[in-house]
Structures are given as structure tokens and as C-alpha cells.
Amino acid sequence: MWGMFKERHLKIVAKCCILYQEAELYFKEDELKKLADPSDCVNLVYNHIYKLTTFKDIIADTQDRKSNITSDIIRIEGNDYFLRDNYLNALEKYTKSIASAENGSSYLALAYANRSACLFKGKYYKECLQDINRALSLDYPEKLKPKLLKRKMDAESQKHMQKQVRFYRKPPVIRSKNPLISCAEDSIEIQYNKKYGRHIIATRDINIGEVLSVENSFCHVVCPESKYIHCHECLELCFNMIPCQNCTGALYCSEDCRSNAFKGYHKYECQFPKFLCIDPRMMMFIKLTLIGMDDSKKTKAELPDDIHRSDSFKEIIKLQTHDKECGSMTLYTTATIASIAYHVLKENQEFASKYNTDEDDLNLKKLLFKTFLITTFISFLISKMFNINIINSKELGHALYAFTSLYNHSCVANAQYFHHGSSIVTRAIASIKKGEQITISYGLTFDNQSRAYRQKILKELYLFECDCKACTNNWPTGDNLPFGKEIPLSFILNLEPSQEYNEELDQFILNKCKRLYYQLKNYEPCQNLLILQYNIAQVYRHEACSEVKF
Ligand SMILES: C[S@@+](CC[C@H](N)C(=O)[O-])C[C@H]1O[C@@H](n2cnc3c(N)ncnc32)[C@H](O)[C@@H]1O
């Protein structure tokens, strides 16, 4: 669920350690731990680090500015790929070149024109024509125009053979709305107890495959590895994005997305130092803080407290239940990063004039601290779990969900989530009895990891001891499991990921797997039951997004 420890994450921690050493904050560790309010933690660390040269260097190391020279170098790299018929890599380079080119320049025109050649090769004629028109509306060199106009004519004549670019499919609609949870079916409810905190319970028997909740993200960001083919604002796949006019880091699928982003939080994000842009979750926690600051100024209609609303900032903040239990390293890193973000936001004139009271200042420090912990531990990684030969294999983004985050973990989860773009659909992946807790996997499953490993990670990251049936009964892992009752394998082989999407075949497989599941469930734990569940999930994955090849 949470793709935590990446190289970029460790880079951030390393920088924080340097500041920690230089400010001799190890003398203050006990003091830091005793502070009750997160704003006091940020205060303490900020007051010790903001004068350090290292801190000043971090702040001064700003994002790359637009530069025609850089744009030209990247475009030439794209040409190399193009000549080797590697059109997807060429396209990503041309898009990067577009993001780097200065507004209105001939370099921008050249990059659009080169990208139109990739789009033509990929049979994306509509996008190709858009890029040609963009190039022609700019300062495109006269001597190159005849070739571009010829491509325009060819694309016009072939656009009836246009390929569709749509990665995500629409999520299903909720059939029987839950009166107390805005995004859920009425088959579930939220309960609370000391052992599990808030958790989700089935209010009736639920069949395998049933939809439990369909939730839009509260906030999301795109990952660096996907940012040249997925919109920064809506995450949809797009092969001919347009750049932010200020920075080189954000690209959009449409004018609407570009202007919505800028009217929203991108105007601040655009000016962040490099340090805050290393990890997409760093951008997300600041975005979340900005949403929280806006929220604090809104006069809100009194809403009934017992209704869970996915779009409520209050619900997101409630997700961080372990502020006080985190280790000193997490505490210190959080306070340091919050201090850096605090400084950057206070330096931003628009922000500083909007939030200028002492109360705002306190609220800002508190929110930065809390939202960093939330995005680090509770954000969902949106990844594309397909064949590596196709573009869908990269990590796409991170998103926060107020309700879906309430599903607790089990190493034998009875529910699974599927990303339809930034929306998330949770379905039963086993049959669930009335009164049973509904659980998802936090990335650890009994068949893949040993009990000892699962317990260790869950304790370290999520601070609980798992008591699922696999942990309690010490179930064996993958190959050591019995096969269970035999199942016919012929139809399962049809679900190889490289298979073209065939809705009819998928539905046939789904129905057969569901029927077999009920015949096998008394043999749990066994390999054949897992195969059936895997294949059912595979159909829902196909239903969530297509496999676009360039
Ligand atoms: C994303 S939250 C889930 C919702 C949480 N129960 C709440 O009250 O907000 C993750 C936290 O839930 C708790 N949790 C998740 N799965 C659990 C389980 N199987 N047993 C006990 N606690 C669990 C842990 O405290 C964990 O850090």
C-alpha cells in the first residue's frame, strides 16, 4: 500500500541528519519528545536550523528554470531515440524539452514539431495535429515548415484511424448508497474499539467481487517516472501534454487542468526548492497543508458528525493516530521537513499576505507536521502492475483517501482495492459473513512473506501486532501450501497480462472463478484458492485500466 523506502526518501533523511548534527539537536532529543503540540516541535527545530549554512543551501537550491539551451539538449537526446525507432522514449524526451523551453520561443516550437512526428508514428493523429498547430502558432523556422505542413496533411487524411488514449476506465457506481458513509455501499459500517481503532464491518453477508466503496482521492500527485505521460492535475494518460508556464516540473493534459492547477496550489509548488520536489509525497504534504489552511478560513455549514465524508479535511487529519508513538528519527525528520516547508511558504509573498496572523502561523506549523506524517504513512501508491514491456508498468502517483484508509490490514485480506485513475474501488475478494471485519493488505500477504517478517514490518511501520488467521495459526507460505481441491487450469491461462482486453472472456473467467471459489473455500489455506482469487483480482484490474501500447 505504501511504497515507503525509496532511494529518494533516504536522500531526504540523509539531509535531515546533516542538519541534525550541525545544529547539535541530539542534545534536545528528550525535550523534543516531551513536547505535546506538533507546532512546538517545529518551533524547536526551526529555531535551531534556519541560520545554518546547510539550511540556506537547501532553500537556495531552486527548481530548474526554463532554458532554451537545456530544451535543445534534451530534444537532441529525443532525436537519438527517434532515429532508433524508440518512439515512446523519444516522446518523453520531447515532452521534457517542451517543459524546459522558454515561453513562446522557437525551441518550444521545435520540440512540439518533433513530438508530432512521434505521435504520427504512434497513429495518434489528433494529438499529432494539435502539436503541429502549437508549433505553427509559435516561432517555427520557415525553412522547416514544408515538412511539418506535409505531416499535417498526412495526419488529416489518416485521422479516421485515430487510436484512443484512455488509460483508466470509469469506476462502477454505488448501487445502494450508505446513509452514513458518502462513498460506500450500505453493506458496511464503521465501528470503533480499542484494539482495532476505527475499522470496517460487514452489515450483511457479502459475495466475492461485490463493490464495497468507490472513493475519489482527497489529494494526489504524479510520480517523477510518470510525469511526462500523465497529467499533473488529473493523472490521466496523455501523450501530448502542455507545460506549466513557470516551472519545468508540471505538465497538463488540457488548458482546463493547467488553469485549475494554477488557481489551486501549483502557484506555490512551482517555486519550491529542489529538496521539496525529490519525493512526490513531499509535494503532497505541502498541498495538503495548503488545503488545510484554506479550510481553516472557510465558514462551514454545520454537518452531522456521524456522517463520514470523503471530501472532508477533518477526516484526513483524523487518520494520523500515532503522532506520539513515532520514534525519534521520524519525529526529528518530520519536524525538520516541516521547518523547511514552513520557511519556504513564509517566504512566498502571496501566501504570507493571505495567512498573516499568529493563529495562522501556529496552525501552519501544526499542519505541516501532521500532514507530513499522514502522507508518509497513509498515502496510497498508484502503480501499474502490468507487463514491463508496456508503458503501464511505471509507478504513477500517490493519493490520499479519507475512507479507504480506514480498512485495517490482514495478511489474509478479504478485500482488495483497484485504482481507476485517482479514484479507488474496493471490492470483496472473498465471501464475507455479516459481522466480519473487512480488511485489505498493507503490502504483506501470508503466501508471500514469512510470519516473522510480516509481524516485524507491521510493528515497525504501523505499530500493531497482526492477529489475522494466518498469523495466529502460523499458516505456511506459498509453495508449502497444499493444492486443495483441483481446478481446471485451461481458462486461467487466458488471463496472462499480455492478453488484449477482451471483456467477454474476462466476464466468462470471472463467473467461472467465482463459482469455483465457493467450492474451494473450505480448503483454505490452499494454493488453488489463491489462484482463483488472483484471477478474480486480475479481471478487476483489467476493468480499472487498459494496457496502452505506444
Ligand atoms: C490506515 S490506519 C487504519 C484505520 C485505523 N484503524 C484508524 O482508527 O484510523 C492504520 C492503523 O490502523 C491500525 N491497524 C491496522 N490494521 C490493524 C490490525 N489488523 N490490528 C490492529 N490494528 C490495526 C494500526 O494502528 C495502524 O497504524
Coordinates of C-alpha atoms and ligand atoms in Angstrom, one line a residue:
M1 CA 0.0 0.0 0.0
W2 CA 2.7 2.5 1.0
G3 CA 5.8 2.4 -1.2
M4 CA 7.9 3.8 1.7
F5 CA 11.6 3.4 1.4
K6 CA 12.8 4.6 -1.9
E7 CA 16.3 6.0 -2.7
R8 CA 14.8 9.5 -2.9
H9 CA 13.3 9.1 0.6
L10 CA 16.7 8.1 2.0
K11 CA 18.2 11.2 0.4
I12 CA 15.8 13.3 2.3
V13 CA 16.5 11.6 5.6
A14 CA 20.3 12.0 5.0
K15 CA 19.9 15.8 4.5
C16 CA 17.9 16.0 7.7
C17 CA 20.6 14.1 9.6
I18 CA 23.2 16.6 8.4
L19 CA 21.1 19.5 9.8
Y20 CA 20.5 17.5 13.0
Q21 CA 24.3 17.0 13.5
E22 CA 25.2 20.6 12.7
A23 CA 22.5 22.1 14.9
E24 CA 23.6 19.7 17.7
L25 CA 20.0 18.7 18.1
Y26 CA 20.9 15.4 19.7
F27 CA 21.1 17.4 23.0
K28 CA 17.5 18.4 22.5
E29 CA 16.1 15.0 21.7
D30 CA 14.4 14.4 25.1
E31 CA 12.9 17.9 25.0
L32 CA 11.5 17.3 21.5
K33 CA 9.9 14.0 22.6
K34 CA 8.2 15.6 25.6
L35 CA 6.5 18.4 23.6
A36 CA 2.8 17.9 23.4
D37 CA 2.0 20.1 20.5
P38 CA 3.4 19.5 16.9
S39 CA 3.8 23.2 16.4
D40 CA 6.2 23.3 19.4
C41 CA 8.3 20.5 17.8
V42 CA 8.5 22.5 14.5
N43 CA 9.4 25.7 16.5
L44 CA 12.2 24.0 18.4
V45 CA 13.8 22.5 15.3
Y46 CA 13.2 25.6 13.1
N47 CA 14.9 27.9 15.7
H48 CA 17.9 25.7 15.7
I49 CA 18.4 25.1 12.0
Y50 CA 17.2 28.1 10.0
K51 CA 20.5 30.0 10.4
L52 CA 22.7 27.1 9.3
T53 CA 24.5 27.4 6.0
T54 CA 23.3 23.9 5.1
F55 CA 19.7 25.1 5.6
K56 CA 20.3 28.2 3.5
D57 CA 21.8 26.0 0.7
I58 CA 18.8 23.7 0.7
I59 CA 16.5 26.7 0.4
A60 CA 18.6 28.3 -2.3
D61 CA 18.8 25.2 -4.5
T62 CA 15.7 26.0 -6.6
Q63 CA 14.0 24.1 -9.3
D64 CA 15.4 24.2 -12.8
R65 CA 14.2 27.4 -14.6
K66 CA 13.1 27.3 -18.2
S67 CA 16.1 27.4 -20.5
N68 CA 16.3 27.1 -24.3
I69 CA 19.8 25.6 -24.1
T70 CA 18.6 22.8 -21.9
S71 CA 15.5 22.3 -24.0
D72 CA 17.7 22.0 -27.1
I73 CA 20.0 19.4 -25.5
I74 CA 17.0 17.3 -24.4
R75 CA 15.4 17.5 -27.8
I76 CA 18.6 16.2 -29.4
E77 CA 18.5 13.3 -27.0
G78 CA 15.0 12.7 -28.1
N79 CA 16.1 12.7 -31.8
D80 CA 18.6 9.8 -31.0
Y81 CA 15.7 7.7 -29.7
F82 CA 13.5 8.6 -32.6
L83 CA 16.2 7.5 -35.1
R84 CA 16.4 4.2 -33.3
D85 CA 12.6 3.8 -33.6
N86 CA 12.2 4.1 -29.9
Y87 CA 9.2 6.4 -30.1
L88 CA 7.9 6.3 -26.5
N89 CA 11.3 7.3 -25.1
A90 CA 11.7 10.0 -27.8
L91 CA 8.2 11.3 -26.9
E92 CA 9.1 11.6 -23.2
K93 CA 12.3 13.5 -24.1
Y94 CA 10.4 15.9 -26.4
T95 CA 7.8 16.5 -23.7
K96 CA 10.7 17.2 -21.3
S97 CA 12.2 19.6 -23.9
I98 CA 8.8 21.3 -24.2
A99 CA 8.7 21.8 -20.4
S100 CA 12.2 23.3 -20.4
A101 CA 11.8 25.6 -23.4
E102 CA 11.1 29.3 -22.7
N103 CA 7.6 30.5 -23.3
G104 CA 6.8 31.5 -26.9
S105 CA 10.3 30.5 -28.2
S106 CA 11.3 28.8 -31.4
Y107 CA 12.8 26.0 -29.1
L108 CA 9.3 25.3 -27.8
A109 CA 8.0 25.2 -31.4
L110 CA 10.8 22.8 -32.4
A111 CA 10.0 20.4 -29.5
Y112 CA 6.3 20.4 -30.4
A113 CA 7.0 19.7 -34.0
N114 CA 9.4 16.8 -33.1
R115 CA 6.8 15.3 -30.8
S116 CA 4.2 15.5 -33.5
A117 CA 6.5 13.1 -35.5
C118 CA 6.4 10.6 -32.7
L119 CA 2.6 10.9 -32.4
F120 CA 2.3 10.4 -36.1
K121 CA 4.3 7.2 -35.9
G122 CA 2.2 6.0 -33.0
K123 CA -1.0 6.7 -35.0
Y124 CA -2.2 9.4 -32.5
Y125 CA -3.3 11.7 -35.3
K126 CA -5.5 14.0 -33.3
E127 CA -2.7 14.7 -30.8
C128 CA -0.2 15.0 -33.7
L129 CA -2.3 17.7 -35.3
Q130 CA -2.6 19.6 -32.0
D131 CA 1.2 19.6 -31.7
I132 CA 1.7 20.7 -35.3
N133 CA -0.8 23.6 -34.7
R134 CA 1.0 24.5 -31.5
A135 CA 4.4 24.6 -33.3
L136 CA 2.9 26.7 -36.2
S137 CA 1.4 29.2 -33.8
L138 CA 4.9 29.8 -32.4
D139 CA 8.1 30.9 -33.9
Y140 CA 8.6 27.8 -36.0
P141 CA 11.5 28.2 -38.6
E142 CA 10.2 29.0 -42.1
K143 CA 12.7 26.6 -43.8
L144 CA 11.3 23.6 -41.8
K145 CA 7.6 24.4 -42.4
P146 CA 7.1 22.5 -45.6
K147 CA 7.9 19.2 -43.9
L148 CA 5.6 20.0 -41.0
L149 CA 2.8 21.0 -43.3
K150 CA 3.2 17.7 -45.2
R151 CA 2.8 15.8 -41.9
K152 CA -0.2 17.9 -41.1
M153 CA -1.9 16.9 -44.4
D154 CA -1.0 13.2 -43.9
A155 CA -2.4 13.3 -40.3
E156 CA -5.6 15.0 -41.5
S157 CA -6.0 12.2 -44.1
Q158 CA -5.5 9.4 -41.7
K159 CA -7.2 10.7 -38.6
H160 CA -10.2 8.4 -39.1
M161 CA -7.8 5.7 -38.0
Q162 CA -7.1 7.5 -34.7
K163 CA -6.0 5.4 -31.7
Q164 CA -7.7 6.2 -28.4
V165 CA -5.6 7.3 -25.5
R166 CA -7.5 6.4 -22.4
F167 CA -5.8 4.5 -19.7
Y168 CA -8.4 4.5 -16.9
R169 CA -11.9 3.2 -17.1
K170 CA -14.8 4.8 -15.1
P171 CA -15.3 3.3 -11.7
P172 CA -18.6 1.4 -11.1
V173 CA -21.4 3.4 -9.4
I174 CA -22.5 2.7 -5.9
R175 CA -25.8 0.7 -6.1
S176 CA -27.2 1.1 -2.6
K177 CA -25.8 4.2 -1.0
N178 CA -24.7 4.1 2.6
P179 CA -26.5 6.8 4.5
L180 CA -23.6 7.3 6.9
I181 CA -20.6 6.9 4.5
S182 CA -20.6 9.1 1.5
C183 CA -18.6 6.8 -0.8
A184 CA -19.7 3.3 0.4
E185 CA -22.4 0.7 -0.2
D186 CA -24.8 0.1 2.6
S187 CA -23.3 -3.4 3.2
I188 CA -20.6 -1.9 5.5
E189 CA -20.3 0.3 8.6
I190 CA -17.5 2.0 10.6
Q191 CA -17.0 0.6 14.1
Y192 CA -14.5 1.5 16.8
N193 CA -12.8 -0.4 19.6
K194 CA -9.6 0.0 21.5
K195 CA -7.8 -3.0 19.8
Y196 CA -8.5 -2.1 16.1
G197 CA -9.3 1.7 16.3
R198 CA -11.8 2.5 13.6
H199 CA -12.4 -0.4 11.4
I200 CA -15.0 -1.6 8.8
I201 CA -17.6 -4.3 9.5
A202 CA -19.9 -6.1 7.1
T203 CA -23.6 -5.4 8.0
R204 CA -24.8 -8.4 5.9
D205 CA -23.3 -11.4 4.0
I206 CA -21.2 -10.1 1.1
N207 CA -20.4 -12.1 -2.0
I208 CA -16.9 -12.3 -3.6
G209 CA -16.5 -9.5 -6.1
E210 CA -19.1 -7.1 -4.6
V211 CA -18.2 -3.4 -4.6
L212 CA -17.8 -2.0 -1.1
S213 CA -16.7 1.6 -1.7
V214 CA -15.8 3.9 -4.6
E215 CA -13.9 6.9 -3.5
N216 CA -12.3 9.9 -5.2
S217 CA -8.9 10.9 -4.0
F218 CA -8.7 13.8 -1.5
C219 CA -5.4 14.8 -2.9
H220 CA -2.9 13.2 -5.3
V221 CA 0.4 13.8 -7.0
V222 CA 2.1 12.2 -10.0
C223 CA 5.4 10.3 -9.6
P224 CA 8.5 11.7 -11.4
E225 CA 8.8 8.5 -13.5
S226 CA 5.3 9.1 -15.0
K227 CA 5.2 12.8 -15.2
Y228 CA 5.9 13.1 -18.9
I229 CA 2.9 10.9 -19.9
H230 CA 0.4 11.5 -17.1
C231 CA -1.3 14.8 -16.3
H232 CA -0.1 16.5 -13.1
E233 CA -3.6 17.5 -12.3
C234 CA -5.9 14.6 -13.2
L235 CA -3.4 11.8 -13.6
E236 CA -4.9 10.6 -16.9
L237 CA -2.5 9.3 -19.6
C238 CA -1.7 11.9 -22.2
F239 CA 0.9 11.8 -25.0
N240 CA 0.9 15.5 -25.8
M241 CA 0.8 17.5 -22.6
I242 CA 1.3 21.2 -22.3
P243 CA 3.7 22.7 -19.7
C244 CA 3.3 24.9 -16.8
Q245 CA 4.3 28.4 -18.0
N246 CA 6.6 29.0 -15.0
C247 CA 8.3 25.7 -14.0
T248 CA 9.7 22.7 -15.7
G249 CA 8.2 20.1 -13.4
A250 CA 4.5 20.2 -14.2
L251 CA 2.6 19.2 -17.4
Y252 CA -1.1 19.0 -18.2
C253 CA -3.4 17.2 -20.5
S254 CA -5.5 20.3 -21.2
E255 CA -5.8 24.1 -20.7
D256 CA -8.5 23.3 -18.1
C257 CA -6.2 21.2 -16.0
R258 CA -3.4 23.7 -16.3
S259 CA -5.6 26.6 -15.2
N260 CA -7.2 24.6 -12.4
A261 CA -3.8 23.6 -11.1
F262 CA -2.6 27.2 -11.1
K263 CA -5.8 28.5 -9.5
G264 CA -5.2 25.8 -6.8
Y265 CA -1.9 25.1 -5.3
H266 CA 0.6 24.9 -8.1
K267 CA 1.4 28.6 -7.9
Y268 CA 3.2 27.8 -4.6
E269 CA 4.5 24.4 -5.7
C270 CA 6.1 26.0 -8.7
Q271 CA 8.6 27.9 -6.6
F272 CA 9.6 25.1 -4.2
P273 CA 13.3 24.4 -3.7
K274 CA 14.6 21.1 -5.3
F275 CA 14.7 19.4 -1.9
L276 CA 11.0 19.5 -1.6
C277 CA 10.4 18.0 -5.0
I278 CA 12.6 14.9 -4.6
D279 CA 9.8 12.8 -3.4
P280 CA 6.2 13.3 -4.7
R281 CA 4.9 12.8 -1.2
M282 CA 6.8 15.9 -0.2
M283 CA 4.7 17.9 -2.7
M284 CA 1.6 16.2 -1.4
F285 CA 2.1 17.1 2.2
I286 CA 2.5 20.7 1.4
K287 CA -0.5 20.6 -0.9
L288 CA -2.5 19.0 1.9
T289 CA -1.3 21.7 4.4
L290 CA -2.4 24.4 1.9
I291 CA -5.8 22.7 1.7
G292 CA -5.9 22.7 5.5
M293 CA -5.0 26.4 5.7
D294 CA -7.8 27.2 3.2
D295 CA -10.2 25.0 5.2
S296 CA -9.4 26.9 8.4
K297 CA -10.6 30.1 6.8
K298 CA -13.9 28.7 5.5
T299 CA -17.1 29.2 7.2
K300 CA -18.6 25.8 7.2
A301 CA -22.1 24.6 7.3
E302 CA -22.8 22.5 10.3
L303 CA -22.6 18.9 9.2
P304 CA -23.8 16.0 11.2
D305 CA -20.8 14.4 13.0
D306 CA -21.9 10.9 12.4
I307 CA -21.6 11.1 8.6
H308 CA -18.3 10.2 7.1
R309 CA -17.5 12.5 4.1
S310 CA -14.6 11.6 1.8
D311 CA -14.0 15.3 0.9
S312 CA -13.6 16.5 4.5
F313 CA -10.2 17.7 5.6
K314 CA -11.2 16.9 9.2
E315 CA -11.4 13.2 8.2
I316 CA -8.0 13.2 6.7
I317 CA -6.4 14.8 9.7
K318 CA -8.1 12.2 11.9
L319 CA -6.2 9.4 10.1
Q320 CA -2.9 10.2 11.9
T321 CA -3.4 8.3 15.1
H322 CA 0.2 7.7 16.2
D323 CA 1.9 11.2 16.5
K324 CA 3.1 10.4 19.9
E325 CA 4.4 6.9 19.3
C326 CA 6.7 7.5 16.4
G327 CA 10.5 7.0 17.0
S328 CA 12.9 9.9 17.5
M329 CA 14.2 9.6 13.9
T330 CA 10.7 10.0 12.4
L331 CA 9.9 12.8 14.9
Y332 CA 13.1 14.7 14.0
T333 CA 12.8 14.2 10.2
T334 CA 9.2 15.3 10.3
A335 CA 9.9 18.5 12.3
T336 CA 12.9 19.3 10.0
I337 CA 11.0 18.9 6.8
A338 CA 8.1 20.8 8.2
S339 CA 10.6 23.6 9.2
I340 CA 11.9 23.8 5.6
A341 CA 8.4 23.9 4.2
Y342 CA 7.4 26.5 6.8
H343 CA 10.3 28.7 5.7
V344 CA 9.5 28.3 2.0
L345 CA 5.8 29.2 2.5
K346 CA 6.5 32.2 4.7
E347 CA 8.9 33.5 2.0
N348 CA 6.1 33.3 -0.6
Q349 CA 4.6 36.8 -0.7
E350 CA 1.1 35.6 -1.8
F351 CA 1.0 33.0 1.0
A352 CA 2.4 35.3 3.7
S353 CA -0.1 38.1 3.0
K354 CA -3.0 35.7 3.0
Y355 CA -2.1 34.0 6.2
N356 CA -0.6 36.7 8.4
T357 CA -2.0 36.2 12.0
D358 CA -0.2 34.5 14.9
E359 CA -3.0 31.9 14.8
D360 CA -2.3 31.2 11.1
D361 CA 1.4 30.8 12.0
L362 CA 0.7 28.2 14.7
N363 CA -1.8 26.4 12.5
L364 CA 0.7 26.2 9.7
K365 CA 3.4 24.6 11.8
K366 CA 0.9 22.1 13.3
L367 CA -0.5 21.2 9.9
L368 CA 2.9 20.8 8.3
F369 CA 3.9 18.3 11.0
K370 CA 0.7 16.3 10.9
T371 CA 0.3 16.2 7.1
F372 CA 3.9 15.0 6.7
L373 CA 3.2 12.0 8.9
I374 CA -0.1 11.4 7.1
T375 CA 1.4 11.4 3.6
T376 CA 4.4 9.3 4.6
F377 CA 2.4 6.6 6.3
I378 CA -1.1 6.7 4.9
S379 CA -0.8 7.7 1.2
F380 CA -1.6 5.0 -1.4
L381 CA 0.9 4.3 -4.1
I382 CA -0.8 4.1 -7.5
S383 CA 1.2 1.7 -9.5
K384 CA 0.7 0.0 -12.8
M385 CA 1.1 -3.7 -12.2
F386 CA 1.4 -4.9 -15.8
N387 CA 4.0 -6.3 -18.1
I388 CA 7.2 -4.3 -18.1
N389 CA 7.3 -4.1 -21.9
I390 CA 4.4 -1.7 -22.0
I391 CA 4.2 1.8 -20.5
N392 CA 1.8 0.9 -17.8
S393 CA 4.5 -0.7 -15.7
K394 CA 5.7 2.5 -14.0
E395 CA 4.7 4.0 -10.7
L396 CA 2.1 6.6 -11.4
G397 CA 1.4 8.6 -8.3
H398 CA 0.4 8.8 -4.7
A399 CA -3.1 9.6 -3.4
L400 CA -4.9 10.1 -0.1
Y401 CA -8.3 8.6 0.7
A402 CA -10.2 9.5 3.8
F403 CA -12.4 6.4 3.9
T404 CA -10.4 3.7 2.1
S405 CA -7.6 4.4 4.7
L406 CA -10.0 3.1 7.4
Y407 CA -9.8 -0.5 6.2
N408 CA -7.4 -2.3 8.6
H409 CA -4.8 -4.8 7.5
S410 CA -4.9 -8.6 7.3
C411 CA -2.3 -10.9 5.8
V412 CA -5.4 -12.8 4.5
A413 CA -7.3 -9.8 3.4
N414 CA -10.9 -10.3 2.3
A415 CA -11.0 -7.1 0.2
Q416 CA -8.7 -5.5 -2.4
Y417 CA -8.6 -2.1 -4.0
F418 CA -8.2 -1.1 -7.6
H419 CA -7.2 2.3 -8.9
H420 CA -9.3 3.8 -11.7
G421 CA -7.0 6.8 -12.1
S422 CA -7.2 8.9 -8.9
S423 CA -10.4 7.1 -7.8
I424 CA -10.2 3.9 -5.8
V425 CA -12.6 1.0 -5.9
T426 CA -12.6 -1.6 -3.0
R427 CA -14.2 -5.0 -3.7
A428 CA -14.7 -8.1 -1.7
I429 CA -12.0 -10.6 -2.7
A430 CA -13.5 -13.4 -0.5
S431 CA -17.0 -14.1 0.7
I432 CA -17.6 -12.1 3.9
K433 CA -20.0 -13.0 6.7
K434 CA -22.2 -10.4 8.4
G435 CA -20.3 -9.0 11.4
E436 CA -16.8 -9.9 10.0
Q437 CA -14.2 -7.2 9.7
I438 CA -13.3 -6.1 6.2
T439 CA -9.6 -5.9 5.6
I440 CA -7.1 -5.0 2.9
S441 CA -3.4 -5.9 2.7
Y442 CA -0.9 -3.2 3.5
G443 CA 1.5 -4.9 1.1
L444 CA 2.1 -8.0 3.1
T445 CA 0.4 -11.3 2.4
F446 CA 0.7 -14.7 4.2
D447 CA 1.6 -16.6 1.0
N448 CA 4.4 -14.2 0.0
Q449 CA 6.2 -13.3 3.3
S450 CA 7.0 -15.2 6.4
R451 CA 5.0 -14.6 9.6
A452 CA 8.1 -13.2 11.4
Y453 CA 8.8 -10.7 8.6
R454 CA 5.2 -9.6 8.4
Q455 CA 5.0 -9.1 12.1
K456 CA 8.2 -7.1 12.2
I457 CA 7.2 -4.7 9.4
L458 CA 3.7 -4.2 10.7
K459 CA 5.0 -3.4 14.1
E460 CA 7.7 -1.0 12.8
L461 CA 5.6 0.9 10.3
Y462 CA 2.0 0.6 11.6
L463 CA 2.6 0.0 15.3
F464 CA 0.3 -3.1 15.8
E465 CA 0.6 -6.8 16.2
C466 CA -1.3 -8.6 13.5
D467 CA -3.8 -11.3 14.8
C468 CA -5.1 -12.4 11.4
K469 CA -5.9 -16.1 11.0
A470 CA -2.6 -16.7 9.1
C471 CA -0.5 -15.1 11.9
T472 CA -2.5 -16.7 14.7
N473 CA -2.4 -20.2 13.1
N474 CA 1.1 -19.8 11.6
W475 CA 0.0 -20.7 8.1
P476 CA 2.7 -21.9 5.7
T477 CA 3.8 -19.6 2.8
G478 CA 3.3 -20.1 -0.9
D479 CA 5.0 -23.3 -2.2
N480 CA 4.5 -25.1 1.2
L481 CA 0.7 -24.8 1.0
P482 CA -1.4 -27.7 -0.1
F483 CA -3.0 -27.5 -3.5
G484 CA -6.5 -28.0 -2.2
K485 CA -9.3 -29.3 -4.5
E486 CA -8.3 -29.5 -8.1
I487 CA -9.4 -26.7 -10.5
P488 CA -9.3 -26.8 -14.4
L489 CA -6.4 -24.6 -15.4
S490 CA -7.2 -24.1 -19.1
F491 CA -9.3 -20.9 -18.7
I492 CA -7.0 -19.4 -16.1
L493 CA -4.1 -19.4 -18.6
N494 CA -6.2 -17.0 -20.7
L495 CA -5.6 -14.3 -18.1
E496 CA -2.0 -13.6 -18.9
P497 CA -1.3 -9.9 -18.5
S498 CA -0.1 -9.5 -22.1
Q499 CA -3.5 -10.6 -23.4
E500 CA -5.5 -7.9 -25.2
Y501 CA -8.5 -6.8 -23.2
N502 CA -11.5 -8.9 -24.0
E503 CA -14.5 -8.1 -21.9
E504 CA -16.5 -11.2 -22.8
L505 CA -13.6 -13.5 -22.0
D506 CA -12.9 -11.7 -18.7
Q507 CA -16.6 -12.0 -17.7
F508 CA -16.6 -15.7 -18.6
I509 CA -13.4 -16.3 -16.4
L510 CA -14.8 -14.1 -13.6
N511 CA -18.0 -16.1 -13.4
K512 CA -16.2 -19.4 -13.5
C513 CA -13.7 -18.4 -10.9
K514 CA -16.4 -17.1 -8.6
R515 CA -18.3 -20.4 -8.8
L516 CA -15.1 -22.5 -8.1
Y517 CA -14.2 -20.2 -5.2
Y518 CA -17.3 -21.3 -3.3
Q519 CA -16.4 -25.0 -4.0
L520 CA -12.9 -24.4 -2.6
K521 CA -13.2 -22.0 0.2
N522 CA -13.4 -24.7 2.9
Y523 CA -10.0 -25.9 1.8
E524 CA -8.4 -22.6 2.9
P525 CA -5.4 -22.2 3.1
C526 CA -4.5 -23.7 -0.3
Q527 CA -2.8 -22.7 -3.5
N528 CA -5.7 -23.2 -5.8
L529 CA -7.9 -20.9 -3.8
L530 CA -5.2 -18.2 -4.1
I531 CA -5.0 -18.8 -7.8
L532 CA -8.8 -18.2 -8.1
Q533 CA -8.6 -15.0 -6.0
Y534 CA -5.6 -13.8 -8.1
N535 CA -7.6 -14.3 -11.3
I536 CA -10.7 -12.6 -10.0
A537 CA -8.5 -9.6 -9.0
Q538 CA -6.9 -9.7 -12.4
V539 CA -10.3 -9.2 -14.1
Y540 CA -11.0 -6.2 -11.9
R541 CA -7.6 -4.8 -12.7
H542 CA -8.4 -5.1 -16.4
E543 CA -11.7 -3.4 -15.7
A544 CA -9.8 -0.5 -14.0
C545 CA -7.4 0.4 -16.7
S546 CA -6.4 -0.6 -20.2
E547 CA -2.9 -1.6 -21.4
V548 CA -1.9 1.1 -23.8
K549 CA 1.0 0.4 -26.0
F550 CA 2.7 3.2 -27.9
Ligands
LIG1 C1 -4.6 3.4 8.0 S1 -5.0 3.2 9.6 C2 -6.4 2.2 9.6 C3 -7.5 2.9 10.4 C4 -7.3 3.0 11.9 N1 -7.7 1.8 12.5 C5 -8.0 4.2 12.4 O1 -8.6 4.1 13.5 O2 -7.8 5.3 11.9 C6 -3.7 2.2 10.1 C7 -3.6 1.9 11.6 O3 -4.7 1.1 11.9 C8 -4.3 0.1 12.9 N2 -4.5 -1.2 12.4 C9 -4.5 -1.6 11.1 N3 -4.7 -2.9 10.9 C10 -4.7 -3.4 12.2 C11 -4.9 -4.7 12.7 N4 -5.0 -5.8 11.9 N5 -4.9 -4.8 14.1 C12 -4.8 -3.8 14.9 N6 -4.7 -2.5 14.4 C13 -4.6 -2.3 13.1 C14 -2.9 0.4 13.3 O4 -2.9 1.3 14.4 C15 -2.4 1.2 12.0 O5 -1.3 2.0 12.3

